[in-house]
């Protein structure tokens, strides 16, 4: 079954990397044919257009890693409105990634405002949720997830469950834990909302994670920085 494979480059890359990455994906598509899963890539905002132009004739969609909680246009220096992201031809926007929640101190309220702006533009928000290591150890995971999922507007969205302790650490959650958490999360959501897993997904563990019936896809950070690796994951 076709699932979603999302690649989050985070604050990485430059024009040379983006050009090589895009060309490699085109070559891999020529050699191996279309990808098994739907591939969506999230480069840094300044490179959205570059990657989009290279991959124009593929089925790969492009999304942004963040946007302003304010909509439309106006006197807000430095802000990137969801309407700009739409204008660039993107289809998805990540909101509430744990690095923004924890390192940039983005509140749940701000995250929800961003999610609304994305949906208002007809784009798909990918809402990232997940507990910290401390919350996990103190068995506060479900409390945290409930808090992050409360006050959600009634709009189409994708949820990405990413335990903070599994992000960039090589500590992937076990398949049993992923299956259990995703069922618990789905019980808190409108029926049919896709839920992804993220946290140290690699070409080596993607197949068993994507095979879980509870999993609608994966959000990949570090391993998405090499075109050959995201290609393998999207063919798992
Ligand atoms: P990781 O990051 O795959 O490097 O753990 C996942 C993410 O932050 O989305």
Short mmCIF file of C-alpha atoms and ligand atoms in Angstrom, two decimals:
data_model
loop_
_atom_site.label_atom_id
_atom_site.label_comp_id
_atom_site.label_asym_id
_atom_site.label_seq_id
_atom_site.Cartn_x
_atom_site.Cartn_y
_atom_site.Cartn_z
CA UNK A 1 0.00 0.00 0.00
CA UNK A 2 1.23 3.50 -0.86
CA UNK A 3 2.30 5.47 2.20
CA UNK A 4 3.83 8.92 2.74
CA UNK A 5 7.60 9.36 2.92
CA UNK A 6 8.59 12.86 3.97
CA UNK A 7 12.18 14.15 4.01
CA UNK A 8 12.96 17.05 6.35
CA UNK A 9 16.34 18.60 5.49
CA UNK A 10 16.19 20.88 8.57
CA UNK A 11 18.77 23.73 8.43
CA UNK A 12 21.04 21.90 5.97
CA UNK A 13 22.07 22.28 2.35
CA UNK A 14 23.21 24.83 -0.22
CA UNK A 15 22.65 25.31 -3.95
CA UNK A 16 25.30 22.73 -4.86
CA UNK A 17 23.78 20.10 -2.54
CA UNK A 18 20.22 20.80 -3.72
CA UNK A 19 21.24 20.55 -7.40
CA UNK A 20 23.12 17.27 -6.90
CA UNK A 21 20.27 15.88 -4.78
CA UNK A 22 17.61 16.70 -7.36
CA UNK A 23 19.70 15.36 -10.27
CA UNK A 24 20.40 12.13 -8.36
CA UNK A 25 16.68 11.58 -7.75
CA UNK A 26 15.95 12.13 -11.44
CA UNK A 27 18.63 9.59 -12.33
CA UNK A 28 17.32 7.05 -9.80
CA UNK A 29 13.81 7.47 -11.16
CA UNK A 30 15.10 6.80 -14.70
CA UNK A 31 16.99 3.70 -13.56
CA UNK A 32 14.46 2.19 -11.15
CA UNK A 33 11.08 3.64 -12.16
CA UNK A 34 8.54 5.39 -9.94
CA UNK A 35 8.77 5.27 -6.15
CA UNK A 36 6.64 2.82 -4.15
CA UNK A 37 5.49 5.53 -1.74
CA UNK A 38 4.53 9.19 -2.16
CA UNK A 39 7.62 11.31 -1.62
CA UNK A 40 7.45 14.84 -0.19
CA UNK A 41 10.64 16.85 0.44
CA UNK A 42 11.09 19.79 2.80
CA UNK A 43 14.29 21.71 1.93
CA UNK A 44 15.13 24.99 3.69
CA UNK A 45 12.82 27.78 2.48
CA UNK A 46 15.45 29.62 0.33
CA UNK A 47 15.91 26.44 -1.77
CA UNK A 48 12.24 25.47 -2.22
CA UNK A 49 12.10 26.88 -5.72
CA UNK A 50 15.40 25.38 -6.86
CA UNK A 51 14.43 21.83 -5.84
CA UNK A 52 10.95 22.27 -7.21
CA UNK A 53 12.24 23.32 -10.64
CA UNK A 54 14.61 20.32 -10.84
CA UNK A 55 11.90 17.85 -9.80
CA UNK A 56 9.11 19.55 -11.77
CA UNK A 57 8.34 16.55 -13.95
CA UNK A 58 8.35 13.96 -11.15
CA UNK A 59 5.56 13.04 -8.73
CA UNK A 60 7.65 14.35 -5.82
CA UNK A 61 5.90 17.11 -3.87
CA UNK A 62 7.72 19.95 -2.12
CA UNK A 63 6.84 21.43 1.25
CA UNK A 64 8.12 24.08 3.66
CA UNK A 65 9.51 23.40 7.14
CA UNK A 66 7.67 26.28 8.80
CA UNK A 67 5.59 29.38 8.14
CA UNK A 68 4.35 32.50 9.88
CA UNK A 69 1.41 32.32 12.29
CA UNK A 70 0.20 35.45 10.47
CA UNK A 71 -1.59 35.12 7.16
CA UNK A 72 -1.66 37.04 3.88
CA UNK A 73 0.63 40.03 3.39
CA UNK A 74 1.56 42.99 5.58
CA UNK A 75 4.08 44.83 7.70
CA UNK A 76 5.81 41.85 9.34
CA UNK A 77 9.49 41.98 8.47
CA UNK A 78 11.08 38.61 7.88
CA UNK A 79 7.92 36.52 8.10
CA UNK A 80 7.16 33.88 5.47
CA UNK A 81 3.42 33.69 4.97
CA UNK A 82 1.67 30.42 4.06
CA UNK A 83 0.35 32.29 1.00
CA UNK A 84 3.96 32.75 -0.26
CA UNK A 85 4.57 29.04 0.22
CA UNK A 86 1.44 28.24 -1.75
CA UNK A 87 2.49 30.70 -4.46
CA UNK A 88 5.78 28.80 -4.78
CA UNK A 89 3.84 25.65 -5.64
CA UNK A 90 4.32 23.81 -2.35
CA UNK A 91 1.65 21.43 -1.09
CA UNK A 92 2.62 20.79 2.56
CA UNK A 93 4.02 22.70 5.55
CA UNK A 94 5.54 21.20 8.71
CA UNK A 95 4.23 22.84 11.87
CA UNK A 96 5.29 22.33 15.47
CA UNK A 97 8.46 20.35 14.83
CA UNK A 98 10.00 19.56 18.22
CA UNK A 99 13.15 21.54 17.37
CA UNK A 100 10.96 24.63 16.98
CA UNK A 101 8.92 23.85 20.10
CA UNK A 102 12.00 23.24 22.26
CA UNK A 103 14.87 25.26 20.77
CA UNK A 104 12.85 28.24 19.51
CA UNK A 105 10.27 28.00 22.30
CA UNK A 106 7.27 27.92 20.01
CA UNK A 107 4.10 27.52 22.08
CA UNK A 108 1.28 25.14 21.31
CA UNK A 109 -0.95 28.18 20.62
CA UNK A 110 1.49 29.50 17.99
CA UNK A 111 1.69 26.06 16.42
CA UNK A 112 -2.11 25.91 16.13
CA UNK A 113 -2.19 29.41 14.56
CA UNK A 114 0.38 28.27 11.96
CA UNK A 115 -1.65 25.16 11.27
CA UNK A 116 -4.74 27.32 10.63
CA UNK A 117 -2.86 29.64 8.23
CA UNK A 118 -1.58 26.63 6.26
CA UNK A 119 -5.05 25.11 6.00
CA UNK A 120 -6.61 28.46 5.02
CA UNK A 121 -4.32 28.48 1.97
CA UNK A 122 -5.51 25.00 0.99
CA UNK A 123 -2.14 23.45 1.85
CA UNK A 124 -1.75 20.37 4.05
CA UNK A 125 -0.29 21.01 7.50
CA UNK A 126 1.92 18.26 8.92
CA UNK A 127 1.56 18.69 12.67
CA UNK A 128 4.52 17.26 14.60
CA UNK A 129 3.90 15.98 18.10
CA UNK A 130 5.88 13.93 20.60
CA UNK A 131 7.08 13.63 24.16
CA UNK A 132 10.54 14.39 25.57
CA UNK A 133 12.77 11.76 27.17
CA UNK A 134 11.81 12.99 30.64
CA UNK A 135 8.10 12.82 29.85
CA UNK A 136 8.55 9.33 28.43
CA UNK A 137 10.41 8.16 31.55
CA UNK A 138 7.79 9.67 33.83
CA UNK A 139 5.01 8.04 31.80
CA UNK A 140 3.62 11.41 30.78
CA UNK A 141 3.58 10.65 27.05
CA UNK A 142 -0.20 10.50 26.64
CA UNK A 143 -0.70 13.69 28.67
CA UNK A 144 1.75 15.50 26.39
CA UNK A 145 0.13 14.13 23.23
CA UNK A 146 -3.36 15.11 24.46
CA UNK A 147 -2.10 18.62 25.15
CA UNK A 148 -0.53 18.94 21.70
CA UNK A 149 -3.68 17.64 20.01
CA UNK A 150 -6.23 19.71 21.89
CA UNK A 151 -7.90 22.73 20.26
CA UNK A 152 -7.18 21.45 16.76
CA UNK A 153 -9.30 23.14 14.10
CA UNK A 154 -11.51 20.87 11.99
CA UNK A 155 -9.27 20.84 8.90
CA UNK A 156 -7.48 18.17 6.87
CA UNK A 157 -4.01 17.52 8.25
CA UNK A 158 -1.31 14.91 8.65
CA UNK A 159 0.09 14.11 12.10
CA UNK A 160 3.75 13.14 12.56
CA UNK A 161 4.45 11.41 15.87
CA UNK A 162 8.11 11.95 16.68
CA UNK A 163 9.28 11.07 20.20
CA UNK A 164 11.89 13.75 20.95
CA UNK A 165 14.23 11.11 22.39
CA UNK A 166 14.27 9.32 19.03
CA UNK A 167 15.06 12.37 16.87
CA UNK A 168 18.63 12.43 15.57
CA UNK A 169 19.75 10.01 18.29
CA UNK A 170 19.74 6.68 16.45
CA UNK A 171 17.27 5.45 19.12
CA UNK A 172 14.34 4.38 16.97
CA UNK A 173 11.19 3.45 18.88
CA UNK A 174 10.45 -0.29 18.70
CA UNK A 175 7.82 -1.39 16.18
CA UNK A 176 5.58 -2.50 19.12
CA UNK A 177 5.81 0.95 20.68
CA UNK A 178 5.19 2.70 17.35
CA UNK A 179 2.10 0.57 16.69
CA UNK A 180 0.72 1.16 20.20
CA UNK A 181 1.32 4.94 20.16
CA UNK A 182 -0.10 5.43 16.71
CA UNK A 183 -3.29 3.58 17.69
CA UNK A 184 -3.56 5.76 20.81
CA UNK A 185 -3.03 8.90 18.71
CA UNK A 186 -5.55 7.82 16.07
CA UNK A 187 -8.14 7.38 18.83
CA UNK A 188 -7.67 11.10 19.67
CA UNK A 189 -8.14 12.28 16.06
CA UNK A 190 -10.83 12.65 13.43
CA UNK A 191 -11.17 9.29 11.66
CA UNK A 192 -9.01 8.96 8.58
CA UNK A 193 -6.31 11.44 9.67
CA UNK A 194 -2.98 10.01 8.45
CA UNK A 195 -0.38 9.51 11.20
CA UNK A 196 3.33 9.19 10.43
CA UNK A 197 6.22 8.03 12.61
CA UNK A 198 9.47 10.00 12.78
CA UNK A 199 12.68 9.56 14.77
CA UNK A 200 15.89 7.95 13.43
CA UNK A 201 14.19 6.35 10.41
CA UNK A 202 16.85 4.96 8.03
CA UNK A 203 16.94 2.73 4.95
CA UNK A 204 17.66 -0.16 7.37
CA UNK A 205 14.54 0.17 9.53
CA UNK A 206 12.07 1.88 7.14
CA UNK A 207 10.61 -1.31 5.66
CA UNK A 208 9.53 -2.79 9.01
CA UNK A 209 8.11 0.55 10.19
CA UNK A 210 6.23 1.17 6.93
CA UNK A 211 4.86 -2.39 7.06
CA UNK A 212 2.92 -1.62 10.28
CA UNK A 213 -0.78 -1.20 9.52
CA UNK A 214 -1.04 1.70 12.01
CA UNK A 215 1.68 3.67 10.18
CA UNK A 216 0.61 5.88 7.27
CA UNK A 217 4.16 6.99 6.51
CA UNK A 218 7.45 8.25 7.91
CA UNK A 219 9.05 11.64 8.50
CA UNK A 220 12.80 11.34 7.94
CA UNK A 221 15.42 13.86 9.07
CA UNK A 222 19.11 12.92 8.91
CA UNK A 223 18.70 10.07 6.43
CA UNK A 224 16.83 12.35 4.01
CA UNK A 225 19.97 14.41 3.37
CA UNK A 226 21.30 11.82 0.92
CA UNK A 227 19.18 11.30 -2.19
CA UNK A 228 20.21 7.62 -2.35
CA UNK A 229 18.89 7.06 1.19
CA UNK A 230 15.51 8.75 0.78
CA UNK A 231 15.20 6.89 -2.54
CA UNK A 232 15.70 3.57 -0.71
CA UNK A 233 13.21 4.51 2.01
CA UNK A 234 10.61 5.52 -0.59
CA UNK A 235 11.06 2.13 -2.26
CA UNK A 236 10.83 0.14 1.06
P1 LIG B 1 15.84 12.14 12.36
O1 LIG B 1 14.86 13.41 12.41
O2 LIG B 1 15.30 11.24 11.26
O3 LIG B 1 17.18 12.69 12.04
O4 LIG B 1 15.77 11.47 13.68
C1 LIG B 1 13.48 13.28 12.27
C2 LIG B 1 12.84 14.64 12.33
O5 LIG B 1 13.29 15.50 13.09
O6 LIG B 1 11.85 14.90 11.62
#
